[in-house]
Amino acid sequence: MRSRVEALLQVDCRAMWISTFHALCARLLRREAEHLGLSPRFTIYDSADQQAVIKQLVREYGLDDTAYAPRMVLGRISHAKNRMEGPESFAGTWNPRDRDVGRLFEGYQKALADASALDFDDLLIKTVELFDKAPGVRERYARRFKFAMIDEYQDTNRPQYLLVKQLVSVHGNLCVVGDPDQSIYKWRGADLRNILDFEADFPKAHTVKLERNYRSTQVILDAASAVVRNNRNRKDKVLWTDRAGGAPIVVYRGADELDEADFIVR
C-alpha cells in the first residue's frame, strides 16, 4: 500500500500536498504527536528493525524460530492492523500457533512503544486515533484540505478509508480514481468494499466511467471482459477501443520459467 496508493490534498489555492498515505500520516503525526502522548521525534521502523524485534521475542518466549519466521509473524500482524484489529483478535482461536502469534503481536507493540517507534501500519492507525481523540485537530485539517483526490482507491484498506472520510468531513470535495477489477492487494489488507460502496458512502457522488482503452486491441479487451465478467461484486463496464485489427490470442505453456521468458522475448 505504501508505494501504490497516493493522496493529493489541496490546502488552499496556493498550496498542495501530494504524498502516499503513509507519508501524509507521518507528517501529521510529527506535528500533532502531543495529542497522543507520542514524541514528535518518534522512529519509523523498517522491515529490518521489525524482524529484529520479532527474532528477539521468539527467543524470549522460547518458541521455535523455524515455525515462527519473522516475515510470517509480521505478515499476520500487518494483516490484523490493516483490519484495525489488535493482539486480542488472536486470543480466542483454538490454534495454539495463532495464540502464540497474538503473544508476539502484544510483545511487538510493547517493544515499539518502549522505543518510541511506529511501523508503517501504525502511521495510519495512529492518525485515525489522533482524529478520533482530538476532534479539534480533525476539524482543523478537514477545513484546511478543501479538495482531496485519491488514486488507486480500490487498494485502500480500512484505516485509509477512515482517514479519507475524516479529512473530507467538512468540505466534502473528494475525487477517487480506481477500478474494482484491478484490485490486487487484498493480501495486504485492501478492502474492495471501499470502492464498491463509494456511492453509498458519498450519496452526492458523480461517477465517470473511463471505458475507452488506448493500449489494447478489441480482441484483447473482449477476452479480458469475458473473464472478469464472472467476478462477483463488481461494477459493470464495457471496454472499447478504436484500434482496428489485432492478432488472435494464443495460449503458450512453457516448460519452465526460462522457456516462458524465451517465448516472450521471441
PDB file of C-alpha atoms in Angstrom:
ATOM      1  CA  MET A   1       0.000   0.000   0.000  1.00  0.00           C
ATOM      2  CA  ARG A   2       2.823   2.339   0.692  1.00  0.00           C
ATOM      3  CA  SER A   3       4.005   2.709  -2.890  1.00  0.00           C
ATOM      4  CA  ARG A   4       0.754   2.278  -4.775  1.00  0.00           C
ATOM      5  CA  VAL A   5      -1.911   4.418  -3.164  1.00  0.00           C
ATOM      6  CA  GLU A   6      -1.392   8.155  -3.307  1.00  0.00           C
ATOM      7  CA  ALA A   7      -3.344  11.063  -1.922  1.00  0.00           C
ATOM      8  CA  LEU A   8      -3.487  14.598  -3.240  1.00  0.00           C
ATOM      9  CA  LEU A   9      -4.837  17.204  -0.828  1.00  0.00           C
ATOM     10  CA  GLN A  10      -5.303  20.848  -1.769  1.00  0.00           C
ATOM     11  CA  VAL A  11      -4.900  23.046   1.296  1.00  0.00           C
ATOM     12  CA  ASP A  12      -5.858  26.282  -0.421  1.00  0.00           C
ATOM     13  CA  CYS A  13      -5.443  27.892  -3.829  1.00  0.00           C
ATOM     14  CA  ARG A  14      -1.685  28.271  -3.306  1.00  0.00           C
ATOM     15  CA  ALA A  15      -0.652  25.029  -1.615  1.00  0.00           C
ATOM     16  CA  MET A  16      -0.971  21.353  -2.333  1.00  0.00           C
ATOM     17  CA  TRP A  17       0.138  18.212  -0.508  1.00  0.00           C
ATOM     18  CA  ILE A  18       0.968  15.232  -2.723  1.00  0.00           C
ATOM     19  CA  SER A  19       2.055  12.061  -0.974  1.00  0.00           C
ATOM     20  CA  THR A  20       1.344   8.475  -0.126  1.00  0.00           C
ATOM     21  CA  PHE A  21      -0.987   7.885   2.779  1.00  0.00           C
ATOM     22  CA  HIS A  22       1.933   6.824   4.952  1.00  0.00           C
ATOM     23  CA  ALA A  23       3.968   9.957   4.242  1.00  0.00           C
ATOM     24  CA  LEU A  24       0.907  12.115   4.881  1.00  0.00           C
ATOM     25  CA  CYS A  25       0.262  10.423   8.214  1.00  0.00           C
ATOM     26  CA  ALA A  26       3.898  10.691   9.282  1.00  0.00           C
ATOM     27  CA  ARG A  27       3.777  14.419   8.556  1.00  0.00           C
ATOM     28  CA  LEU A  28       0.576  14.905  10.548  1.00  0.00           C
ATOM     29  CA  LEU A  29       1.818  12.839  13.487  1.00  0.00           C
ATOM     30  CA  ARG A  30       5.086  14.778  13.690  1.00  0.00           C
ATOM     31  CA  ARG A  31       3.015  17.943  14.014  1.00  0.00           C
ATOM     32  CA  GLU A  32       0.332  16.662  16.388  1.00  0.00           C
ATOM     33  CA  ALA A  33       2.102  13.920  18.369  1.00  0.00           C
ATOM     34  CA  GLU A  34       1.458  15.560  21.718  1.00  0.00           C
ATOM     35  CA  HIS A  35      -2.269  14.805  21.429  1.00  0.00           C
ATOM     36  CA  LEU A  36      -1.419  11.092  21.571  1.00  0.00           C
ATOM     37  CA  GLY A  37       1.297  11.339  24.203  1.00  0.00           C
ATOM     38  CA  LEU A  38       3.774  10.488  21.456  1.00  0.00           C
ATOM     39  CA  SER A  39       7.161  12.087  20.939  1.00  0.00           C
ATOM     40  CA  PRO A  40       7.282  14.089  17.679  1.00  0.00           C
ATOM     41  CA  ARG A  41      10.742  12.547  17.178  1.00  0.00           C
ATOM     42  CA  PHE A  42       9.346   9.026  17.024  1.00  0.00           C
ATOM     43  CA  THR A  43      11.264   6.465  14.985  1.00  0.00           C
ATOM     44  CA  ILE A  44       9.723   4.682  11.998  1.00  0.00           C
ATOM     45  CA  TYR A  45      10.824   1.037  11.966  1.00  0.00           C
ATOM     46  CA  ASP A  46      11.701  -0.510   8.622  1.00  0.00           C
ATOM     47  CA  SER A  47      11.466  -4.237   7.861  1.00  0.00           C
ATOM     48  CA  ALA A  48      14.929  -4.973   9.304  1.00  0.00           C
ATOM     49  CA  ASP A  49      14.020  -3.263  12.587  1.00  0.00           C
ATOM     50  CA  GLN A  50      10.719  -5.132  12.752  1.00  0.00           C
ATOM     51  CA  GLN A  51      12.310  -8.513  12.106  1.00  0.00           C
ATOM     52  CA  ALA A  52      14.930  -7.880  14.790  1.00  0.00           C
ATOM     53  CA  VAL A  53      12.156  -7.274  17.338  1.00  0.00           C
ATOM     54  CA  ILE A  54      10.319 -10.473  16.408  1.00  0.00           C
ATOM     55  CA  LYS A  55      13.515 -12.545  16.483  1.00  0.00           C
ATOM     56  CA  GLN A  56      14.261 -11.282  19.986  1.00  0.00           C
ATOM     57  CA  LEU A  57      10.728 -12.038  21.184  1.00  0.00           C
ATOM     58  CA  VAL A  58      10.793 -15.543  19.694  1.00  0.00           C
ATOM     59  CA  ARG A  59      13.949 -16.226  21.696  1.00  0.00           C
ATOM     60  CA  GLU A  60      12.497 -14.699  24.871  1.00  0.00           C
ATOM     61  CA  TYR A  61       9.318 -16.769  24.601  1.00  0.00           C
ATOM     62  CA  GLY A  62      11.220 -19.977  23.875  1.00  0.00           C
ATOM     63  CA  LEU A  63       9.464 -20.516  20.539  1.00  0.00           C
ATOM     64  CA  ASP A  64      10.758 -22.437  17.533  1.00  0.00           C
ATOM     65  CA  ASP A  65      12.347 -19.884  15.204  1.00  0.00           C
ATOM     66  CA  THR A  66      11.585 -22.076  12.175  1.00  0.00           C
ATOM     67  CA  ALA A  67       7.875 -22.235  12.995  1.00  0.00           C
ATOM     68  CA  TYR A  68       7.672 -18.512  13.768  1.00  0.00           C
ATOM     69  CA  ALA A  69       9.680 -16.918  10.993  1.00  0.00           C
ATOM     70  CA  PRO A  70       9.735 -13.118  11.416  1.00  0.00           C
ATOM     71  CA  ARG A  71       8.309 -12.427   7.966  1.00  0.00           C
ATOM     72  CA  MET A  72       5.372 -14.752   8.596  1.00  0.00           C
ATOM     73  CA  VAL A  73       4.644 -13.281  12.017  1.00  0.00           C
ATOM     74  CA  LEU A  74       4.929  -9.707  10.762  1.00  0.00           C
ATOM     75  CA  GLY A  75       2.641 -10.541   7.852  1.00  0.00           C
ATOM     76  CA  ARG A  76      -0.019 -11.777  10.262  1.00  0.00           C
ATOM     77  CA  ILE A  77       0.413  -8.697  12.451  1.00  0.00           C
ATOM     78  CA  SER A  78       0.216  -6.330   9.487  1.00  0.00           C
ATOM     79  CA  HIS A  79      -2.908  -8.030   8.152  1.00  0.00           C
ATOM     80  CA  ALA A  80      -4.588  -7.628  11.533  1.00  0.00           C
ATOM     81  CA  LYS A  81      -3.580  -3.968  11.751  1.00  0.00           C
ATOM     82  CA  ASN A  82      -4.970  -3.317   8.283  1.00  0.00           C
ATOM     83  CA  ARG A  83      -8.307  -4.556   9.635  1.00  0.00           C
ATOM     84  CA  MET A  84      -7.724  -2.356  12.704  1.00  0.00           C
ATOM     85  CA  GLU A  85      -7.519  -5.385  14.986  1.00  0.00           C
ATOM     86  CA  GLY A  86      -5.128  -5.820  17.914  1.00  0.00           C
ATOM     87  CA  PRO A  87      -3.453  -8.789  19.626  1.00  0.00           C
ATOM     88  CA  GLU A  88      -6.750  -9.757  21.245  1.00  0.00           C
ATOM     89  CA  SER A  89      -8.037 -10.868  17.834  1.00  0.00           C
ATOM     90  CA  PHE A  90      -5.765 -13.910  18.118  1.00  0.00           C
ATOM     91  CA  ALA A  91      -6.772 -14.815  21.680  1.00  0.00           C
ATOM     92  CA  GLY A  92      -9.999 -16.730  21.061  1.00  0.00           C
ATOM     93  CA  THR A  93      -8.659 -19.170  18.489  1.00  0.00           C
ATOM     94  CA  TRP A  94      -8.293 -22.914  19.046  1.00  0.00           C
ATOM     95  CA  ASN A  95      -4.969 -22.911  17.196  1.00  0.00           C
ATOM     96  CA  PRO A  96      -2.018 -22.630  19.633  1.00  0.00           C
ATOM     97  CA  ARG A  97       0.198 -21.160  16.895  1.00  0.00           C
ATOM     98  CA  ASP A  98      -2.297 -18.349  16.378  1.00  0.00           C
ATOM     99  CA  ARG A  99      -2.334 -17.680  20.119  1.00  0.00           C
ATOM    100  CA  ASP A 100       1.473 -17.501  20.038  1.00  0.00           C
ATOM    101  CA  VAL A 101       1.281 -15.017  17.174  1.00  0.00           C
ATOM    102  CA  GLY A 102      -1.049 -12.967  19.376  1.00  0.00           C
ATOM    103  CA  ARG A 103       1.539 -13.044  22.181  1.00  0.00           C
ATOM    104  CA  LEU A 104       4.242 -11.968  19.758  1.00  0.00           C
ATOM    105  CA  PHE A 105       1.943  -9.207  18.482  1.00  0.00           C
ATOM    106  CA  GLU A 106       1.441  -7.924  22.023  1.00  0.00           C
ATOM    107  CA  GLY A 107       5.170  -8.068  22.790  1.00  0.00           C
ATOM    108  CA  TYR A 108       5.945  -6.402  19.462  1.00  0.00           C
ATOM    109  CA  GLN A 109       3.667  -3.451  20.215  1.00  0.00           C
ATOM    110  CA  LYS A 110       5.197  -3.054  23.663  1.00  0.00           C
ATOM    111  CA  ALA A 111       8.708  -3.108  22.177  1.00  0.00           C
ATOM    112  CA  LEU A 112       7.727  -0.376  19.716  1.00  0.00           C
ATOM    113  CA  ALA A 113       6.196   1.739  22.460  1.00  0.00           C
ATOM    114  CA  ASP A 114       9.273   1.344  24.676  1.00  0.00           C
ATOM    115  CA  ALA A 115      11.455   2.518  21.786  1.00  0.00           C
ATOM    116  CA  SER A 116       9.104   5.401  20.870  1.00  0.00           C
ATOM    117  CA  ALA A 117       8.731   3.792  17.447  1.00  0.00           C
ATOM    118  CA  LEU A 118       5.970   3.140  14.938  1.00  0.00           C
ATOM    119  CA  ASP A 119       5.836   0.778  11.993  1.00  0.00           C
ATOM    120  CA  PHE A 120       4.234   1.717   8.682  1.00  0.00           C
ATOM    121  CA  ASP A 121       0.832   0.311   9.638  1.00  0.00           C
ATOM    122  CA  ASP A 122       0.910   2.284  12.895  1.00  0.00           C
ATOM    123  CA  LEU A 123       1.288   5.531  10.947  1.00  0.00           C
ATOM    124  CA  LEU A 124      -2.214   5.040   9.562  1.00  0.00           C
ATOM    125  CA  ILE A 125      -3.774   3.682  12.743  1.00  0.00           C
ATOM    126  CA  LYS A 126      -2.297   6.388  14.963  1.00  0.00           C
ATOM    127  CA  THR A 127      -3.558   9.134  12.648  1.00  0.00           C
ATOM    128  CA  VAL A 128      -7.073   7.678  12.775  1.00  0.00           C
ATOM    129  CA  GLU A 129      -6.688   7.557  16.554  1.00  0.00           C
ATOM    130  CA  LEU A 130      -5.477  11.166  16.556  1.00  0.00           C
ATOM    131  CA  PHE A 131      -8.563  12.385  14.717  1.00  0.00           C
ATOM    132  CA  ASP A 132     -10.852  10.320  16.953  1.00  0.00           C
ATOM    133  CA  LYS A 133      -9.280  11.554  20.199  1.00  0.00           C
ATOM    134  CA  ALA A 134      -8.765  15.170  19.155  1.00  0.00           C
ATOM    135  CA  PRO A 135     -11.847  16.356  17.216  1.00  0.00           C
ATOM    136  CA  GLY A 136     -10.445  19.881  17.130  1.00  0.00           C
ATOM    137  CA  VAL A 137      -7.370  18.671  15.264  1.00  0.00           C
ATOM    138  CA  ARG A 138      -9.529  16.675  12.858  1.00  0.00           C
ATOM    139  CA  GLU A 139     -11.741  19.651  12.094  1.00  0.00           C
ATOM    140  CA  ARG A 140      -8.752  21.945  11.627  1.00  0.00           C
ATOM    141  CA  TYR A 141      -7.296  19.739   8.903  1.00  0.00           C
ATOM    142  CA  ALA A 142     -10.693  18.930   7.409  1.00  0.00           C
ATOM    143  CA  ARG A 143     -11.230  22.683   6.979  1.00  0.00           C
ATOM    144  CA  ARG A 144      -7.748  23.249   5.556  1.00  0.00           C
ATOM    145  CA  PHE A 145      -7.992  20.484   2.959  1.00  0.00           C
ATOM    146  CA  LYS A 146     -10.594  21.887   0.596  1.00  0.00           C
ATOM    147  CA  PHE A 147     -10.154  19.203  -2.044  1.00  0.00           C
ATOM    148  CA  ALA A 148      -8.885  15.642  -1.917  1.00  0.00           C
ATOM    149  CA  MET A 149      -8.058  13.197  -4.690  1.00  0.00           C
ATOM    150  CA  ILE A 150      -7.177   9.558  -4.007  1.00  0.00           C
ATOM    151  CA  ASP A 151      -5.610   7.351  -6.658  1.00  0.00           C
ATOM    152  CA  GLU A 152      -5.903   3.524  -6.764  1.00  0.00           C
ATOM    153  CA  TYR A 153      -8.882   3.713  -4.421  1.00  0.00           C
ATOM    154  CA  GLN A 154      -9.670   0.029  -4.897  1.00  0.00           C
ATOM    155  CA  ASP A 155      -6.477  -0.794  -2.994  1.00  0.00           C
ATOM    156  CA  THR A 156      -7.241   1.253   0.127  1.00  0.00           C
ATOM    157  CA  ASN A 157      -7.616  -0.512   3.468  1.00  0.00           C
ATOM    158  CA  ARG A 158      -9.807   0.188   6.485  1.00  0.00           C
ATOM    159  CA  PRO A 159      -7.578   2.829   8.160  1.00  0.00           C
ATOM    160  CA  GLN A 160      -7.125   4.680   4.852  1.00  0.00           C
ATOM    161  CA  TYR A 161     -10.884   4.622   4.276  1.00  0.00           C
ATOM    162  CA  LEU A 162     -11.497   6.151   7.706  1.00  0.00           C
ATOM    163  CA  LEU A 163      -8.827   8.798   7.115  1.00  0.00           C
ATOM    164  CA  VAL A 164     -10.433   9.847   3.845  1.00  0.00           C
ATOM    165  CA  LYS A 165     -13.848  10.219   5.485  1.00  0.00           C
ATOM    166  CA  GLN A 166     -12.336  12.264   8.323  1.00  0.00           C
ATOM    167  CA  LEU A 167     -10.363  14.577   6.033  1.00  0.00           C
ATOM    168  CA  VAL A 168     -13.313  15.420   3.770  1.00  0.00           C
ATOM    169  CA  SER A 169     -15.854  15.697   6.579  1.00  0.00           C
ATOM    170  CA  VAL A 170     -16.147  19.491   6.250  1.00  0.00           C
ATOM    171  CA  HIS A 171     -15.935  20.376   2.560  1.00  0.00           C
ATOM    172  CA  GLY A 172     -16.911  17.026   1.074  1.00  0.00           C
ATOM    173  CA  ASN A 173     -14.864  17.687  -2.077  1.00  0.00           C
ATOM    174  CA  LEU A 174     -13.497  14.234  -2.852  1.00  0.00           C
ATOM    175  CA  CYS A 175     -12.424  12.616  -6.103  1.00  0.00           C
ATOM    176  CA  VAL A 176     -11.281   8.997  -6.184  1.00  0.00           C
ATOM    177  CA  VAL A 177      -9.863   7.078  -9.118  1.00  0.00           C
ATOM    178  CA  GLY A 178      -9.984   3.320  -9.167  1.00  0.00           C
ATOM    179  CA  ASP A 179     -11.153   0.111 -10.784  1.00  0.00           C
ATOM    180  CA  PRO A 180     -12.637  -2.781  -8.760  1.00  0.00           C
ATOM    181  CA  ASP A 181     -11.450  -5.193 -11.450  1.00  0.00           C
ATOM    182  CA  GLN A 182      -7.842  -4.228 -10.759  1.00  0.00           C
ATOM    183  CA  SER A 183      -7.785  -4.753  -7.011  1.00  0.00           C
ATOM    184  CA  ILE A 184      -4.709  -6.900  -6.283  1.00  0.00           C
ATOM    185  CA  TYR A 185      -3.794  -6.083  -2.698  1.00  0.00           C
ATOM    186  CA  LYS A 186      -6.379  -7.970  -0.630  1.00  0.00           C
ATOM    187  CA  TRP A 187      -3.497  -9.985   0.832  1.00  0.00           C
ATOM    188  CA  ARG A 188      -2.173  -6.700   2.233  1.00  0.00           C
ATOM    189  CA  GLY A 189      -5.473  -5.549   3.697  1.00  0.00           C
ATOM    190  CA  ALA A 190      -7.097  -3.789   0.740  1.00  0.00           C
ATOM    191  CA  ASP A 191     -10.891  -3.731   1.163  1.00  0.00           C
ATOM    192  CA  LEU A 192     -12.777  -3.809  -2.133  1.00  0.00           C
ATOM    193  CA  ARG A 193     -15.915  -2.578  -0.371  1.00  0.00           C
ATOM    194  CA  ASN A 194     -14.327   0.875  -0.150  1.00  0.00           C
ATOM    195  CA  ILE A 195     -14.838   1.447  -3.861  1.00  0.00           C
ATOM    196  CA  LEU A 196     -17.918  -0.750  -4.341  1.00  0.00           C
ATOM    197  CA  ASP A 197     -19.769   1.193  -1.626  1.00  0.00           C
ATOM    198  CA  PHE A 198     -18.453   4.613  -2.623  1.00  0.00           C
ATOM    199  CA  GLU A 199     -21.792   5.937  -3.898  1.00  0.00           C
ATOM    200  CA  ALA A 200     -23.483   4.738  -0.710  1.00  0.00           C
ATOM    201  CA  ASP A 201     -20.851   6.428   1.467  1.00  0.00           C
ATOM    202  CA  PHE A 202     -20.997   9.610  -0.588  1.00  0.00           C
ATOM    203  CA  PRO A 203     -24.565   9.853  -1.983  1.00  0.00           C
ATOM    204  CA  LYS A 204     -23.847  13.035  -3.941  1.00  0.00           C
ATOM    205  CA  ALA A 205     -21.041  11.403  -5.906  1.00  0.00           C
ATOM    206  CA  HIS A 206     -20.971  11.609  -9.696  1.00  0.00           C
ATOM    207  CA  THR A 207     -19.457   8.558 -11.375  1.00  0.00           C
ATOM    208  CA  VAL A 208     -17.492   8.852 -14.617  1.00  0.00           C
ATOM    209  CA  LYS A 209     -16.670   5.574 -16.357  1.00  0.00           C
ATOM    210  CA  LEU A 210     -13.437   5.588 -18.341  1.00  0.00           C
ATOM    211  CA  GLU A 211     -14.282   2.779 -20.764  1.00  0.00           C
ATOM    212  CA  ARG A 212     -12.209   3.757 -23.768  1.00  0.00           C
ATOM    213  CA  ASN A 213      -8.892   1.891 -23.901  1.00  0.00           C
ATOM    214  CA  TYR A 214      -5.903   3.335 -25.750  1.00  0.00           C
ATOM    215  CA  ARG A 215      -3.473   0.478 -25.166  1.00  0.00           C
ATOM    216  CA  SER A 216      -5.055  -2.772 -26.386  1.00  0.00           C
ATOM    217  CA  THR A 217      -6.945  -4.105 -29.366  1.00  0.00           C
ATOM    218  CA  GLN A 218     -10.619  -5.033 -29.138  1.00  0.00           C
ATOM    219  CA  VAL A 219      -9.653  -8.713 -29.339  1.00  0.00           C
ATOM    220  CA  ILE A 220      -7.771  -8.438 -26.047  1.00  0.00           C
ATOM    221  CA  LEU A 221     -10.427  -6.269 -24.411  1.00  0.00           C
ATOM    222  CA  ASP A 222     -13.211  -8.709 -25.294  1.00  0.00           C
ATOM    223  CA  ALA A 223     -11.240 -11.639 -23.927  1.00  0.00           C
ATOM    224  CA  ALA A 224     -10.388  -9.799 -20.706  1.00  0.00           C
ATOM    225  CA  SER A 225     -14.006  -8.709 -20.255  1.00  0.00           C
ATOM    226  CA  ALA A 226     -15.244 -12.267 -20.788  1.00  0.00           C
ATOM    227  CA  VAL A 227     -13.030 -13.455 -17.932  1.00  0.00           C
ATOM    228  CA  VAL A 228     -13.568 -10.645 -15.432  1.00  0.00           C
ATOM    229  CA  ARG A 229     -17.325 -10.607 -16.045  1.00  0.00           C
ATOM    230  CA  ASN A 230     -17.523 -13.768 -13.947  1.00  0.00           C
ATOM    231  CA  ASN A 231     -16.300 -11.946 -10.836  1.00  0.00           C
ATOM    232  CA  ARG A 232     -18.834 -11.360  -8.086  1.00  0.00           C
ATOM    233  CA  ASN A 233     -19.342  -7.903  -6.582  1.00  0.00           C
ATOM    234  CA  ARG A 234     -18.158  -5.718  -9.432  1.00  0.00           C
ATOM    235  CA  LYS A 235     -19.311  -2.616 -11.260  1.00  0.00           C
ATOM    236  CA  ASP A 236     -20.102  -3.388 -14.866  1.00  0.00           C
ATOM    237  CA  LYS A 237     -18.378  -1.511 -17.676  1.00  0.00           C
ATOM    238  CA  VAL A 238     -17.850  -2.005 -21.401  1.00  0.00           C
ATOM    239  CA  LEU A 239     -14.247  -1.564 -22.535  1.00  0.00           C
ATOM    240  CA  TRP A 240     -13.774  -0.459 -26.143  1.00  0.00           C
ATOM    241  CA  THR A 241     -11.129   0.906 -28.468  1.00  0.00           C
ATOM    242  CA  ASP A 242     -10.958   2.329 -31.958  1.00  0.00           C
ATOM    243  CA  ARG A 243      -7.772   0.372 -32.684  1.00  0.00           C
ATOM    244  CA  ALA A 244      -8.696  -1.976 -35.523  1.00  0.00           C
ATOM    245  CA  GLY A 245      -7.383  -5.494 -36.025  1.00  0.00           C
ATOM    246  CA  GLY A 246      -5.206  -7.334 -33.604  1.00  0.00           C
ATOM    247  CA  ALA A 247      -3.730 -10.821 -33.607  1.00  0.00           C
ATOM    248  CA  PRO A 248      -5.829 -13.600 -32.096  1.00  0.00           C
ATOM    249  CA  ILE A 249      -4.950 -14.654 -28.564  1.00  0.00           C
ATOM    250  CA  VAL A 250      -2.803 -17.760 -28.208  1.00  0.00           C
ATOM    251  CA  VAL A 251      -2.010 -19.858 -25.163  1.00  0.00           C
ATOM    252  CA  TYR A 252       1.580 -20.960 -24.638  1.00  0.00           C
ATOM    253  CA  ARG A 253       2.559 -23.360 -21.872  1.00  0.00           C
ATOM    254  CA  GLY A 254       6.238 -23.021 -21.133  1.00  0.00           C
ATOM    255  CA  ALA A 255       8.275 -25.947 -19.844  1.00  0.00           C
ATOM    256  CA  ASP A 256       9.755 -23.688 -17.165  1.00  0.00           C
ATOM    257  CA  GLU A 257      10.343 -20.012 -16.412  1.00  0.00           C
ATOM    258  CA  LEU A 258      13.287 -19.807 -18.832  1.00  0.00           C
ATOM    259  CA  ASP A 259      11.222 -21.270 -21.661  1.00  0.00           C
ATOM    260  CA  GLU A 260       8.450 -18.817 -20.853  1.00  0.00           C
ATOM    261  CA  ALA A 261      10.833 -15.872 -20.894  1.00  0.00           C
ATOM    262  CA  ASP A 262      12.325 -17.039 -24.186  1.00  0.00           C
ATOM    263  CA  PHE A 263       8.853 -17.247 -25.758  1.00  0.00           C
ATOM    264  CA  ILE A 264       8.030 -13.717 -24.597  1.00  0.00           C
ATOM    265  CA  VAL A 265      11.295 -12.327 -25.983  1.00  0.00           C
ATOM    266  CA  ARG A 266      10.761 -14.039 -29.343  1.00  0.00           C
TER     267      ARG A 266
END
